Amino acid sequence: VPDLKLMITGGVEPTEKNISEWFGAGATCVGLGSQLFTKDVFDKQDWDKLEKTVRFVLGVIIAIKR
């Protein structure tokens, strides 16, 4: 599907392997919801963990896109 820009939002995990696989399969971008905003993060209000995960994911994506 070379003319389509695909945004994957289901089954995306905050791991280098998973994100690399999605981009390798042709995704233009990915969206993470429940994998970032977990029950554990909310229950513990662990915003540092959330920030760390987001920074990691962004780093992976930036490296892939270069």
mmCIF file of C-alpha atoms in Angstrom:
data_model
loop_
_atom_site.group_PDB
_atom_site.id
_atom_site.type_symbol
_atom_site.label_atom_id
_atom_site.label_comp_id
_atom_site.label_asym_id
_atom_site.label_seq_id
_atom_site.Cartn_x
_atom_site.Cartn_y
_atom_site.Cartn_z
ATOM 1 C CA VAL A 1 0.000 0.000 0.000
ATOM 2 C CA PRO A 2 2.615 2.549 -1.068
ATOM 3 C CA ASP A 3 0.241 5.512 -1.387
ATOM 4 C CA LEU A 4 -1.369 5.143 2.034
ATOM 5 C CA LYS A 5 -0.028 6.569 5.260
ATOM 6 C CA LEU A 6 -0.835 4.115 8.029
ATOM 7 C CA MET A 7 -1.157 4.990 11.699
ATOM 8 C CA ILE A 8 -1.147 1.892 13.855
ATOM 9 C CA THR A 9 -3.001 2.223 17.160
ATOM 10 C CA GLY A 10 -3.775 -1.326 18.236
ATOM 11 C CA GLY A 11 -1.213 -3.805 19.470
ATOM 12 C CA VAL A 12 1.572 -1.256 19.761
ATOM 13 C CA GLU A 13 3.858 -1.993 22.683
ATOM 14 C CA PRO A 14 6.417 0.418 24.133
ATOM 15 C CA THR A 15 9.340 -1.787 23.137
ATOM 16 C CA GLU A 16 12.032 -1.227 20.528
ATOM 17 C CA LYS A 17 11.261 -4.581 18.888
ATOM 18 C CA ASN A 18 7.524 -3.962 18.537
ATOM 19 C CA ILE A 19 7.821 -0.386 17.312
ATOM 20 C CA SER A 20 10.557 -1.353 14.842
ATOM 21 C CA GLU A 21 8.350 -4.124 13.480
ATOM 22 C CA TRP A 22 5.452 -1.721 12.879
ATOM 23 C CA PHE A 23 7.627 0.816 11.089
ATOM 24 C CA GLY A 24 9.306 -1.994 9.170
ATOM 25 C CA ALA A 25 5.872 -3.139 8.009
ATOM 26 C CA GLY A 26 5.170 0.299 6.556
ATOM 27 C CA ALA A 27 3.554 2.279 9.356
ATOM 28 C CA THR A 28 3.965 6.038 9.085
ATOM 29 C CA CYS A 29 3.329 6.535 12.798
ATOM 30 C CA VAL A 30 2.064 4.653 15.835
ATOM 31 C CA GLY A 31 -0.272 5.497 18.677
ATOM 32 C CA LEU A 32 -0.097 4.085 22.165
ATOM 33 C CA GLY A 33 -2.937 4.252 24.655
ATOM 34 C CA SER A 34 -3.456 1.521 27.195
ATOM 35 C CA GLN A 35 0.178 0.414 26.906
ATOM 36 C CA LEU A 36 1.254 3.825 28.228
ATOM 37 C CA PHE A 37 -1.612 4.728 30.522
ATOM 38 C CA THR A 38 -1.718 1.506 32.481
ATOM 39 C CA LYS A 39 -3.817 0.849 35.561
ATOM 40 C CA ASP A 40 -0.583 0.579 37.538
ATOM 41 C CA VAL A 41 0.565 4.054 36.437
ATOM 42 C CA PHE A 42 -2.763 5.576 37.443
ATOM 43 C CA ASP A 43 -3.142 3.631 40.695
ATOM 44 C CA LYS A 44 0.349 4.613 41.843
ATOM 45 C CA GLN A 45 0.256 7.998 40.105
ATOM 46 C CA ASP A 46 3.672 7.055 38.773
ATOM 47 C CA TRP A 47 4.078 9.953 36.358
ATOM 48 C CA ASP A 48 7.855 9.484 36.326
ATOM 49 C CA LYS A 49 7.388 5.981 34.923
ATOM 50 C CA LEU A 50 4.998 7.327 32.300
ATOM 51 C CA GLU A 51 7.449 10.062 31.312
ATOM 52 C CA LYS A 52 10.326 7.582 31.132
ATOM 53 C CA THR A 53 8.332 5.276 28.862
ATOM 54 C CA VAL A 54 7.259 8.132 26.576
ATOM 55 C CA ARG A 55 10.842 9.393 26.308
ATOM 56 C CA PHE A 56 12.045 5.881 25.487
ATOM 57 C CA VAL A 57 9.400 5.399 22.786
ATOM 58 C CA LEU A 58 10.154 8.784 21.235
ATOM 59 C CA GLY A 59 13.850 7.933 21.195
ATOM 60 C CA VAL A 60 13.151 4.675 19.388
ATOM 61 C CA ILE A 61 10.967 6.413 16.804
ATOM 62 C CA ILE A 62 13.508 9.190 16.220
ATOM 63 C CA ALA A 63 16.242 6.595 15.655
ATOM 64 C CA ILE A 64 14.056 4.658 13.208
ATOM 65 C CA LYS A 65 13.078 7.750 11.244
ATOM 66 C CA ARG A 66 16.698 8.892 10.719
#
